[in-house]
Coordinates of C-alpha atoms and ligand atoms in Angstrom, one line a residue:
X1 CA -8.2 9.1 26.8
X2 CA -8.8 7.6 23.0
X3 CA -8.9 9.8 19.7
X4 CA -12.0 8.4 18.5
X5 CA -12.2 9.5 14.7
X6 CA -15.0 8.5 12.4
X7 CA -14.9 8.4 8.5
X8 CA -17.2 10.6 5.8
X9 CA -19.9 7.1 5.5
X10 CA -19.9 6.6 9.6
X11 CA -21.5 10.2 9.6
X12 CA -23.5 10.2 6.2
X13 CA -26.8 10.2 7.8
X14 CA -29.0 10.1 10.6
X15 CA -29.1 6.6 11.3
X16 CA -25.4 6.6 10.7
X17 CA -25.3 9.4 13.6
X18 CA -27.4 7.1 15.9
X19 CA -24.7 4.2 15.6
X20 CA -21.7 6.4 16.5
X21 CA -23.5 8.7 19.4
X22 CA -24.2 4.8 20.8
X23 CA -19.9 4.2 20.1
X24 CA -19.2 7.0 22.3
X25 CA -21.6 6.6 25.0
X26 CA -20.1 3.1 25.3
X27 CA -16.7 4.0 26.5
X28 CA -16.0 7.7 29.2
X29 CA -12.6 7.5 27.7
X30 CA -13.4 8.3 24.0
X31 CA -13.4 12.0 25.0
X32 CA -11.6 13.7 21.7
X33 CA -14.0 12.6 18.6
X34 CA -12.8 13.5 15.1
X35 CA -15.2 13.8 12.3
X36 CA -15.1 13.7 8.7
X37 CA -17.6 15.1 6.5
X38 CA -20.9 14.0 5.3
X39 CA -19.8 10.3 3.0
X40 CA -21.9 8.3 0.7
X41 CA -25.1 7.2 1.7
X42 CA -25.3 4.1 -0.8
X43 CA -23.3 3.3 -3.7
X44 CA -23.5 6.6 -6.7
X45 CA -24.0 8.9 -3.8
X46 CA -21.9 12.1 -3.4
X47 CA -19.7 12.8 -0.8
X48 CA -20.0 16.1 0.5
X49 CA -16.5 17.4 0.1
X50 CA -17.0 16.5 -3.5
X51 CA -20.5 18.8 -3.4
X52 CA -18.1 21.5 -2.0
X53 CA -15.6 21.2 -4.6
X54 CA -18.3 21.5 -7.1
X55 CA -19.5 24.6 -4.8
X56 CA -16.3 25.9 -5.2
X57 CA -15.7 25.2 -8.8
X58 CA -19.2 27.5 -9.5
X59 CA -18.0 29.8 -7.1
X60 CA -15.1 30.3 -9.1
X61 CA -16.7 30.5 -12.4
X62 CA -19.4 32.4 -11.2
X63 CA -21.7 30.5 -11.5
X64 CA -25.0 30.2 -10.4
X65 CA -24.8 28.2 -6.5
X66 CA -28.6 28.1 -5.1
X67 CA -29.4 24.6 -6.1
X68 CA -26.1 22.9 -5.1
X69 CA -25.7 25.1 -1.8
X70 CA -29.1 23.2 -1.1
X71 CA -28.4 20.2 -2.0
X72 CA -25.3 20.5 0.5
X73 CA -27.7 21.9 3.4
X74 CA -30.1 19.3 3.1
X75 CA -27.2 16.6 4.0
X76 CA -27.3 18.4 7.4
X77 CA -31.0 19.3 7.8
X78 CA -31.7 16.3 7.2
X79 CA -29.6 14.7 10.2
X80 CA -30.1 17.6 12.9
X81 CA -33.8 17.0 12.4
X82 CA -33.5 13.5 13.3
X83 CA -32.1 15.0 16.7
X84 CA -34.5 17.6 17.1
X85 CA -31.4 20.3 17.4
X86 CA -32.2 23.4 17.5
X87 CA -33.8 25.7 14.9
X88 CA -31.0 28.2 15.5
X89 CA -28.1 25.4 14.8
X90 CA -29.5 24.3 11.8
X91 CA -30.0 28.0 10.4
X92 CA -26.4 28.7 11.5
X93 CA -25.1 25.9 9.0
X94 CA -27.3 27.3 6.4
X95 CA -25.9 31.4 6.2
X96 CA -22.4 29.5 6.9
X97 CA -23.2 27.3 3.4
X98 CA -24.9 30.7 1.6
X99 CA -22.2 33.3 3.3
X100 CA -19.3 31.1 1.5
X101 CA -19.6 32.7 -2.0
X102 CA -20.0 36.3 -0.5
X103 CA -16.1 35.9 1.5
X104 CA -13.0 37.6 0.3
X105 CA -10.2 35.4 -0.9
X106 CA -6.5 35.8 -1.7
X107 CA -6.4 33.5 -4.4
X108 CA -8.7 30.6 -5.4
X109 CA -6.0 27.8 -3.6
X110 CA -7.6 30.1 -0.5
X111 CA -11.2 29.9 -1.7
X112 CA -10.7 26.2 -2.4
X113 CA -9.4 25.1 1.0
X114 CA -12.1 27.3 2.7
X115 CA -14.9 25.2 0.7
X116 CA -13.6 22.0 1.1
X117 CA -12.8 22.2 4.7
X118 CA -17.0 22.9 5.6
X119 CA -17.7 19.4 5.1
X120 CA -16.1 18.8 8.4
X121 CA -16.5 22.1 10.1
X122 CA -20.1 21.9 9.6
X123 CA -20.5 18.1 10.6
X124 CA -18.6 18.5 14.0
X125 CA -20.9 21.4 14.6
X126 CA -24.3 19.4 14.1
X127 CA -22.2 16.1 15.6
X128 CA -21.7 18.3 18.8
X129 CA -25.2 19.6 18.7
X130 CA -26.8 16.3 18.7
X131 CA -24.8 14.7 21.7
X132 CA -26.0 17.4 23.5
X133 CA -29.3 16.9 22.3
X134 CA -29.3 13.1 23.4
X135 CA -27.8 14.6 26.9
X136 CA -24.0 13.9 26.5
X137 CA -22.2 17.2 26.8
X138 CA -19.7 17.7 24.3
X139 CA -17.9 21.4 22.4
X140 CA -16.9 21.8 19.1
X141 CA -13.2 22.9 18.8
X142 CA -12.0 24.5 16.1
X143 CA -8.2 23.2 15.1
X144 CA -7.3 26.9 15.4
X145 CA -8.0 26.9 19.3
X146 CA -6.0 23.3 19.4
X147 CA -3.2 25.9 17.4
X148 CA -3.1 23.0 14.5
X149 CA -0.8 24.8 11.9
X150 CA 0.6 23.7 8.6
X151 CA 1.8 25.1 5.2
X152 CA 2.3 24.5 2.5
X153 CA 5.8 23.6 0.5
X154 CA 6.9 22.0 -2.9
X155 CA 3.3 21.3 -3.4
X156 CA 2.9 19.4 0.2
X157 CA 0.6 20.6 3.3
X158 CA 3.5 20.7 6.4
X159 CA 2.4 20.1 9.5
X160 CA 4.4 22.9 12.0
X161 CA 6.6 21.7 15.0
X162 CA 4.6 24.4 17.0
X163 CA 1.5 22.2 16.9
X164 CA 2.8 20.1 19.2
X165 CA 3.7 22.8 21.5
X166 CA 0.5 24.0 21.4
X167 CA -1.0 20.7 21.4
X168 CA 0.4 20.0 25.1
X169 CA -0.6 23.5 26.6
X170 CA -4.0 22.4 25.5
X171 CA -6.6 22.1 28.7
X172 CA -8.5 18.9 27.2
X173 CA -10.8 19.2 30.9
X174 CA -13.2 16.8 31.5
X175 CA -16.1 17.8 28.7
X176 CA -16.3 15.9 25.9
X177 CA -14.9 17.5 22.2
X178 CA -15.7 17.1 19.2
X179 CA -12.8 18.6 15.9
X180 CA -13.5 18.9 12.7
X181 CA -11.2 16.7 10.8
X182 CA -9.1 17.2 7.6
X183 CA -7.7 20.6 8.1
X184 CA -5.4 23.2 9.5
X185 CA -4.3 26.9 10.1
X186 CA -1.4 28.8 8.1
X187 CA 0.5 30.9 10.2
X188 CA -1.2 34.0 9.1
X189 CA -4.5 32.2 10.1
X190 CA -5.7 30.8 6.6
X191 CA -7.7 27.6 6.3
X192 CA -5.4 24.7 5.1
X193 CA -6.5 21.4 3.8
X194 CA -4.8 18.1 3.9
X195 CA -5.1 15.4 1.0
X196 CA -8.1 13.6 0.6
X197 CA -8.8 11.4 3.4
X198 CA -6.9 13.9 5.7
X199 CA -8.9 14.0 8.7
X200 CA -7.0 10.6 9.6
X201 CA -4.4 12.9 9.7
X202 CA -6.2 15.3 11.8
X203 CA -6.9 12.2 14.4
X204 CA -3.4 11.4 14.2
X205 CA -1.9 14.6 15.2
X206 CA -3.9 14.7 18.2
X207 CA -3.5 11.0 19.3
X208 CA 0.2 12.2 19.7
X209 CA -0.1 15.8 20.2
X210 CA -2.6 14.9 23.5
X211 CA -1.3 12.0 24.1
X212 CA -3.8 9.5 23.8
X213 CA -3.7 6.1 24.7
X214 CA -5.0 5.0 22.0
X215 CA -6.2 6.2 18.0
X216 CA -9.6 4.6 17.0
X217 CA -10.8 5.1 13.8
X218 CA -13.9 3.8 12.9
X219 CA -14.9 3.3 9.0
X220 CA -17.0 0.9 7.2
X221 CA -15.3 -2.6 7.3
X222 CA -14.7 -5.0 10.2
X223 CA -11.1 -5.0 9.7
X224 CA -7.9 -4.3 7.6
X225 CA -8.4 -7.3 5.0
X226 CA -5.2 -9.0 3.2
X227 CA -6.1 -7.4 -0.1
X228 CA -9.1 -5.2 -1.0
X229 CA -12.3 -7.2 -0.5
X230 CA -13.5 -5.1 -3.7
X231 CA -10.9 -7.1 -5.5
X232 CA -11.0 -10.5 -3.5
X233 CA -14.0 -11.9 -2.2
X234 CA -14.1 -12.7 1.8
X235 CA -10.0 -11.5 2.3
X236 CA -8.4 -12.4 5.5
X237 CA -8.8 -10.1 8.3
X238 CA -5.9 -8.7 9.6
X239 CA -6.1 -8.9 12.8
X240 CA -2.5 -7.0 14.1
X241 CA 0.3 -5.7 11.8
X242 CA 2.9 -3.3 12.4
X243 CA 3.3 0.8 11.7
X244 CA 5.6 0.0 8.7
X245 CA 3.5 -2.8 7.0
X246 CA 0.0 -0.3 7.0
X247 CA 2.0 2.9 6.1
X248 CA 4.0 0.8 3.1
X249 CA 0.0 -1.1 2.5
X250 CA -2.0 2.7 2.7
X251 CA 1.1 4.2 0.5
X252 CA -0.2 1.2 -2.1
X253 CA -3.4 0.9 -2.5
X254 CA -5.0 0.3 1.0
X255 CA -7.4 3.4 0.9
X256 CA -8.7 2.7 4.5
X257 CA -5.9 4.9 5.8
X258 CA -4.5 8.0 4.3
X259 CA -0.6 7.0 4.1
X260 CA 0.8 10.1 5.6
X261 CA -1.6 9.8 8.3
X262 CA -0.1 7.0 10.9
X263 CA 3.3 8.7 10.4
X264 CA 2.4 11.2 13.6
X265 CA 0.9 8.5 15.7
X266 CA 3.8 6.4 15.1
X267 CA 6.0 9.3 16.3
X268 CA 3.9 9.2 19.5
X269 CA 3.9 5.7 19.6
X270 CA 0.2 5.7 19.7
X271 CA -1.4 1.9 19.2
X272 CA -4.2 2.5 16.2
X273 CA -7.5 0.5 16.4
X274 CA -9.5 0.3 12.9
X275 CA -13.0 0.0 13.7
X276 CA -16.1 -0.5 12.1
X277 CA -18.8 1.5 13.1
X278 CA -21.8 -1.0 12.3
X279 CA -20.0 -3.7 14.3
X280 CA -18.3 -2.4 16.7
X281 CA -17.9 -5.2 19.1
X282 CA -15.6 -6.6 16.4
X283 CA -12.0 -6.1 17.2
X284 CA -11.0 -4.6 14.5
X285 CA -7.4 -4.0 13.4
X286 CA -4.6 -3.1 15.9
X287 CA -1.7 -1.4 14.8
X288 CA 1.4 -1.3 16.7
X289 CA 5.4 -0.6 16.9
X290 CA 7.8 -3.6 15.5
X291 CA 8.8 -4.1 19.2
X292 CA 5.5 -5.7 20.3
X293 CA 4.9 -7.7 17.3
X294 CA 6.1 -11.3 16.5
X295 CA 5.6 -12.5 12.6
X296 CA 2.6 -15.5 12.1
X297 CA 2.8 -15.4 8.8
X298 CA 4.9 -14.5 5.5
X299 CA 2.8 -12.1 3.8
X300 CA 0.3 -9.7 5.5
X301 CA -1.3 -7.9 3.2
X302 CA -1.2 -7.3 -0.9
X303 CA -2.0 -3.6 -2.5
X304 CA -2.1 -2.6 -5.7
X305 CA -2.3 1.4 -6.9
X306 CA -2.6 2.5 -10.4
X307 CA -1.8 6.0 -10.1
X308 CA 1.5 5.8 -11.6
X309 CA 3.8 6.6 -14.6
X310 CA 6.6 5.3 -15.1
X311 CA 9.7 6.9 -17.8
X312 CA 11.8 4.1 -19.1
X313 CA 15.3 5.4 -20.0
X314 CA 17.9 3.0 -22.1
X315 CA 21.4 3.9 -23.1
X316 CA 24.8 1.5 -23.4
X317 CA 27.2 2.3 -20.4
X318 CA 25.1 4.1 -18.2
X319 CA 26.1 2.7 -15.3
X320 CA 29.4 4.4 -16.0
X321 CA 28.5 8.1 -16.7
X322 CA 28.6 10.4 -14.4
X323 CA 26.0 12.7 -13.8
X324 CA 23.7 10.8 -15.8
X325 CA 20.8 10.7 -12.9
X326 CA 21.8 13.9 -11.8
X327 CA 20.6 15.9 -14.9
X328 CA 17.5 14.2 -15.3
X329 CA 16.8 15.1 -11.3
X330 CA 17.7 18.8 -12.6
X331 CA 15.3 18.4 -15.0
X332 CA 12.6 17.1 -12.4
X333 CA 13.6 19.7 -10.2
X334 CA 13.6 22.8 -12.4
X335 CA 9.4 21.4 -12.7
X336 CA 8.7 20.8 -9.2
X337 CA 8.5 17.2 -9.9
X338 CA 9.1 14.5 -7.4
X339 CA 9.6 10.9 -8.3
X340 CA 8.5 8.2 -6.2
X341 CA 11.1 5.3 -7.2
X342 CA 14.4 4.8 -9.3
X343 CA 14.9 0.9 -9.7
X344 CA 18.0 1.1 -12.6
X345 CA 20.3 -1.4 -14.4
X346 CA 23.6 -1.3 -16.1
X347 CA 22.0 0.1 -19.1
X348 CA 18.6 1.0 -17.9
X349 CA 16.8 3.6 -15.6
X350 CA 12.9 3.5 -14.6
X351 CA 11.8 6.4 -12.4
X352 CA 8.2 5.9 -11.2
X353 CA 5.8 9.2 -11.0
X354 CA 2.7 9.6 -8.7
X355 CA 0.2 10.7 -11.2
X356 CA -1.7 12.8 -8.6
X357 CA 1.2 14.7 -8.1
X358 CA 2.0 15.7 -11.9
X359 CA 0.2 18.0 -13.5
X360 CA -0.4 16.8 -17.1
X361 CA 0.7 20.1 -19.2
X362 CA 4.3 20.0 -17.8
X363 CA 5.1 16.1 -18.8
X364 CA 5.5 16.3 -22.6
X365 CA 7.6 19.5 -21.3
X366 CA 9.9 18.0 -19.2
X367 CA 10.1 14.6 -21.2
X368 CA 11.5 16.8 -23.9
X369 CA 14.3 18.5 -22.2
X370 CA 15.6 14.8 -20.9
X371 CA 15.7 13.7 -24.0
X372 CA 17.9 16.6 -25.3
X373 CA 19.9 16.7 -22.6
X374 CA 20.9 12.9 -21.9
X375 CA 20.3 11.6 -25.2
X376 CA 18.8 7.9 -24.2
X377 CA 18.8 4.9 -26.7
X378 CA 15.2 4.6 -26.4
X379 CA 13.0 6.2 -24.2
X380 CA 9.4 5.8 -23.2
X381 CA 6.4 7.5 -21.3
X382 CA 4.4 4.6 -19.8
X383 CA 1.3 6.2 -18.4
X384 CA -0.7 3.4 -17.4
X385 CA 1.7 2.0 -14.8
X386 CA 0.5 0.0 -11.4
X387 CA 2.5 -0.8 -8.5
X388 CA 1.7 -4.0 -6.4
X389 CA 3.3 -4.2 -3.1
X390 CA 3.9 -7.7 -0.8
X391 CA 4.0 -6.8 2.3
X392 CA 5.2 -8.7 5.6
X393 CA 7.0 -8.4 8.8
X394 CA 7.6 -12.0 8.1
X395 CA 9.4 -11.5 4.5
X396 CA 12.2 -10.0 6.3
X397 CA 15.3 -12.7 5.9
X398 CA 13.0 -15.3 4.3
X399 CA 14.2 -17.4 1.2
X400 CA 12.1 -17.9 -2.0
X401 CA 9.1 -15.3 -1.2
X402 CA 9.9 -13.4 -4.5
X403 CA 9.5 -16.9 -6.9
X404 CA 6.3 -17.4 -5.1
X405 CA 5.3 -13.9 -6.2
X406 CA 6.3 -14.5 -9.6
X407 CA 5.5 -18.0 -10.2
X408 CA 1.7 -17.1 -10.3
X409 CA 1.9 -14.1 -12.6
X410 CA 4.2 -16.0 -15.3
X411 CA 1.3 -18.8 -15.1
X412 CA -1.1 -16.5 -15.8
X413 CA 1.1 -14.6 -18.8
X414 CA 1.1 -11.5 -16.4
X415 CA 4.1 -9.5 -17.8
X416 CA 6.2 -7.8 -14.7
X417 CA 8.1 -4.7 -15.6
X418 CA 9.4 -3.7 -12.7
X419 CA 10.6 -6.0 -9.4
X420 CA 12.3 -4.0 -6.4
X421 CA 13.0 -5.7 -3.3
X422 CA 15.7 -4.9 -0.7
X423 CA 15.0 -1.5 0.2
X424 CA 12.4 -1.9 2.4
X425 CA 12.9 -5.4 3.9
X426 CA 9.3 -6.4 4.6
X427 CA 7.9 -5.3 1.2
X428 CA 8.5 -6.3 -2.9
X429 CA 7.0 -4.1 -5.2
X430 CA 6.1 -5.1 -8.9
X431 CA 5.5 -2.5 -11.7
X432 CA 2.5 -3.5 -14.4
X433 CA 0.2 -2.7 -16.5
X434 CA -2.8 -0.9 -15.0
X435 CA -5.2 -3.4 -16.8
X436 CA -3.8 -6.2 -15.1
X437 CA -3.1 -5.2 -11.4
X438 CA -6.1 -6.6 -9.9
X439 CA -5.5 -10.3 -11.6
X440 CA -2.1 -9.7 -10.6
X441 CA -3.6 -9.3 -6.7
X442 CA -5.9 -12.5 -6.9
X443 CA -3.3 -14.4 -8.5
X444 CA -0.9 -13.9 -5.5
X445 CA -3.8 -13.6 -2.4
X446 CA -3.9 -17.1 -3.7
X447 CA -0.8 -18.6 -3.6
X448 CA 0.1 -17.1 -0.3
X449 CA -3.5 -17.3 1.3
X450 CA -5.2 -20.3 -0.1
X451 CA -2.2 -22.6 -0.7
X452 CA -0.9 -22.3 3.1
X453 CA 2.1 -20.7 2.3
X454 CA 1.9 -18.6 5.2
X455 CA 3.6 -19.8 7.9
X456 CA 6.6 -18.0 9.2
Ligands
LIG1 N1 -7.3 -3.9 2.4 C1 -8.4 -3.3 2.8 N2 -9.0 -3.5 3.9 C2 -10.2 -2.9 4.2 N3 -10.7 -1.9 3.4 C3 -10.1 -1.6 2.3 C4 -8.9 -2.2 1.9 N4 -8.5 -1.7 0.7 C5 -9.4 -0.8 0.4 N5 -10.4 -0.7 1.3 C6 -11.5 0.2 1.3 O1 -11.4 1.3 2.2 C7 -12.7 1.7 2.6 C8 -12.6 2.5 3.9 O2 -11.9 3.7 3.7 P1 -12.6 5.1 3.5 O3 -13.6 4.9 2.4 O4 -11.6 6.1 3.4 O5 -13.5 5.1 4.8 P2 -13.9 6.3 5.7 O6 -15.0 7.1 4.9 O7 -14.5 5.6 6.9 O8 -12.7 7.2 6.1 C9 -13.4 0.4 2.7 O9 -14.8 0.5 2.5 C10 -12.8 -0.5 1.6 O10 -13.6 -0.4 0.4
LIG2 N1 -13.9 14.5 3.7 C1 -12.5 14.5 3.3 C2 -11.5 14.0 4.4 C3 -11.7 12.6 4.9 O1 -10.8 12.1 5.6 O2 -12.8 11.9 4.5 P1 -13.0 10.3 4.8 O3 -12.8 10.1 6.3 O4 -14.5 10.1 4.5 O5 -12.1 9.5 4.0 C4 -12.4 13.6 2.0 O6 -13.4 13.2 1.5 O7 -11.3 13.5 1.5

C-alpha cells in the first residue's frame, strides 16, 4: 500500500482533478490519498489557504465575509461541477464555508487553525466525491478518526507518540481513503495546523504510522532539481539522494518538501517518491536511507534561504569567559527565542535567527538586554542574512570541496560572512547577503555542474 499525497496546484482545478483521478486509477495499491488544498491556477493566483487566512483575518475584524466566502466556494463549485457531484455535496461545502464565521472559538489561534485547515477538509471531501462519481469507491477520513494528535509547545505544533498507536489499530480495509492534509487534533479535540506546506507532514505520518511501502508525493516538477530551476535554468534532475541530504536541502531553500516533513517517514524507513502530476510516467525523485545509497557525485543539490538574521557579537577574550554564551541563551530563552546556528571565533560569536520564527516587536527588546548584560565590542543586527547550503553524500571525507565553493564567489566579489562545515559532514553552509544569494547559487551550480567537478 503507497501514501499517495498530492500538492495545493495538483488539485487547483478541474482539469487538475482529471490528471490525478487518472494517477490513482493507474496503480490498486495507491489506496491512502492525501490532499492539499485548492493551489494556484496560473501564476498571481491565490491559493486557497491564503483566501482562508484572509477569511479569517475579516472574521476576526469583523468584517464584512460574503464576497471572499464566494470567492472561496467557487474554487470548489467550480471543480465538483466538472464531475457532476451531487447538488447536496456541493451545498454541504457551501454552509461549511458560510457556517465558519457563526462558530464559537476559544481564542483567535483556535479560530485561525479552524479556517485554514478547510482548504483541505473541503478538498478531500469533493476529491472523495468525484472518485465516486467517476465509479472508484473511495471515504473521506477525517485525521480525528485516524486519532492524528498534536500540540502545541515553545511555539511548535508536536506531533503525540499516541498517533502511532492509534495509527496501527487503524482498519485501513480494502476501500480506498481519501485525508485531508495539513492538520491535526489537540487532545481536547481542537483543530491543529501544521506549518505551511504541512500536509507533507500529514502524508508522512501516515506512510509510517500505516506502514506503507512507499510515500508518493506528487507536485508540479519532474523531479528534485540541483538548485531551484527558478534560479537556474534546466538544473540537474536528481534522480536519488538520501533522507539527510533532502531534510538539510528542504531545511534550506528546497520548498518542494516541508523540512520537518520526511523526518516521520525516515523514522519508518519509508522510501519517498517525488512525482509530478503532469508527467507521471517520469520517475521522479526517490529518496532513501544512507544504507542503500552509494555517492556518484560530489555535490547533490545547492539551496539557498533568505529568511534569516544573523546578531554579530565581538569582544577581546571571549573564548575565555565563562558564561559568556550562556547569558545571551538566557536572554533568548526568557523571549522564547530559538536560534538556528552559533558558528563563533576566539573573539567573535554569530548566532543565526529564523525570521519566521521571530516576532519583530521582541528583537530591538532582547538586542538591548544583551548588550547590557555582556557588554560586546561591537555588535550588530544583520537582518538581511541568507544561508546557502552544499550538500552531498559525496562531500563526506573529500579534500578541497570548500575552495571550490569559494573560488567562484571571490571571482565574482561575492563577500562570504559566514562558512560552517563539519557539523554535518555532507553539507557547508555560507552566510550572505540576501541580495546576493541567488548569484551566489549560479556561481557554484556552475563550477560543480558545468565544469565536471562532480565525480566522486
Ligand atoms: N530544487 C528544487 N527542485 C524542484 N522544485 C523546487 C526546488 N526548489 C524549489 N522548488 C519549487 O518547489 C515547487 C513545488 O513545491 P510546492 O509549491 O510546495 O508544491 P505543491 O503545491 O505540489 O506541494 C516547484 O514548483 C518549484 O518551484
Ligand atoms: N495548503 C497548505 C498546506 C500544504 O501542504 O499545501 P501545498 O501542498 O500546496 O504546499 C499550505 O498552503 O501551506
Amino acid at each position: 500500500m503507497k501514501i499517495t499525497k498530492f500538492g495545493g496546484t495538483s488539485l487547483a482545478d478541474a482539469s487538475q482533478y482529471r490528471k490525478v483521478i487518472d494517477i490513482i486509477s493507474a496503480d490498486a495499491e495507491r489506496q491512502v490519498i492525501v490532499t492539499s488544498a485548492p493551489g494556484k491556477r496560473f501564476p498571481g493566483d491565490i491559493k486557497v489557504t491564503d483566501l482562508l487566512i484572509q477569511y479569517a483575518q475579516l472574521t476576526l475584524a469583523g468584517a464584512e465575509t460574503a464576497e471572499l466566502a464566494d470567492t472561496i466556494y467557487e474554487r470548489y463549485e467550480t471543480i465538483g461541477r466538472a464531475f457532476q457531484v451531487e447538488q447536496a455535496v456541493l451545498e454541504d461545502i457551501h454552509t461549511i464555508i458560510l457556517d465558519l464565521v457563526s462558530i464559537t472559538f476559544h481564542d483567535s489561534a483556535e479560530l485561525q487553525h479552524t479556517f485554514k485547515a478547510h482548504g483541505e477538509i473541503l478538498n478531500a471531501l469533493l476529491f472523495a466525491s468525484c472518485l465516486n462519481s467517476v465509479g472508484i469507491p473511495a471515504r473521506f477520513v477525517d485525521p480525528r478518526e485516524l486519532g492524528i494528535v498534536a500540540q502545541e509547545r515553545d511555539h511548535e505544533v508536536v506531533l503525540a507518540d499516541e498517533t502511532y498507536r492509534h495509527l496501527n489499530q487503524f482498519n485501513l480495509g480494502a476501500q480506498r481513503i481519501v485525508v485531508p492534509g495539513f492538520y491535526a487534533y489537540t487532545p481536547d479535540n481542537k483543530i491543529i495546523t501544521f506549518a505551511r506546506g504541512g500536509s507533507d507532514i500529514t502524508g508522512s505520518i501516515l506512510a509510517a504510522g500505516l506502514h506503507a511501502t512507499m510515500y508518493e508525493n506528487f507536485t508540479d516538477v519532474d523531479a528534485i532539481f540541483a538548485a531551484n530551476p527558478q534560479i537556474i535554468d534546466n538544473p540537474a534532475a536528481i534522480k536519488l539522494m538520501t533522507y539527510r541530504e533532502m531534510r538539510e536541502l528542504s531545511y534550506a531553500g528546497f520548498s518542494v518538501f516541508n523540512d520537518e516533513a520526511i523526518i516521520p517517514a525516515i523514522q519508518g524507513h519509508i522510501p519517498i517518491n517525488v512525482k509530478n502530476t503532469n508527467h507521471p510516467d517520469a520517475p521522479g525523485t526517490l529518496i532513501v536511507s544512507d544504507s542503500e545509497y552509494e555517492a556518484r557525485q560530489l555535490v547533490t543539490g545547492i539551496a539557498a534561504s533568505s529568511r534569516f538574521a544573523a546578531l554579530y557579537l565581538h569582544r577581546y577574550l571571549l573564548n575565555k569567559q565563562a558564561g559568556f554564551t550562556l547569558k545571551i541563551l538566557q536572554i533568548l530563552y526568557k523571549y522564547g527565542v530559538s536560534y538556528e546556528h552559533m558558528p563563533s571565533g576566539i573573539d567573535d560569536l554569530t548566532i543565526i535567527f529564523d525570521k519566521s520564527q521571530l516576532q519583530p516587536e521582541i528583537i530591538s527588546h532582547f538586542l538591548a538586554e544583551i548588550k547590557e548584560e555582556v557588554c560586546p565590542d561591537e555588535m550588530e543586527w544583520i537582518d538581511d542574512y541568507a544561508i546557502i547550503m552544499v550538500v552531498g553524500e559525496g562531500m563526506r571525507n573529500r579534500v578541497g570541496i570548500i575552495e571550490n565553493i569559494i573560488n567562484p564567489l571571490a571571482l565574482h566579489d561575492i563577500p562570504v560572512k559566514m562558512i560552517n562545515q563539519g557539523a554535518s559532514r555532507i553539507s557547508i553552509m555560507l552566510g550572505t547577503d540576501r541580495a546576493d544569494a541567488a548569484n551566489a547559487i549560479k556561481y557554484i551550480y556552475n563550477r560543480f555542474f558545468n565544469n565536471n567537478y562532480l565525480e566522486v
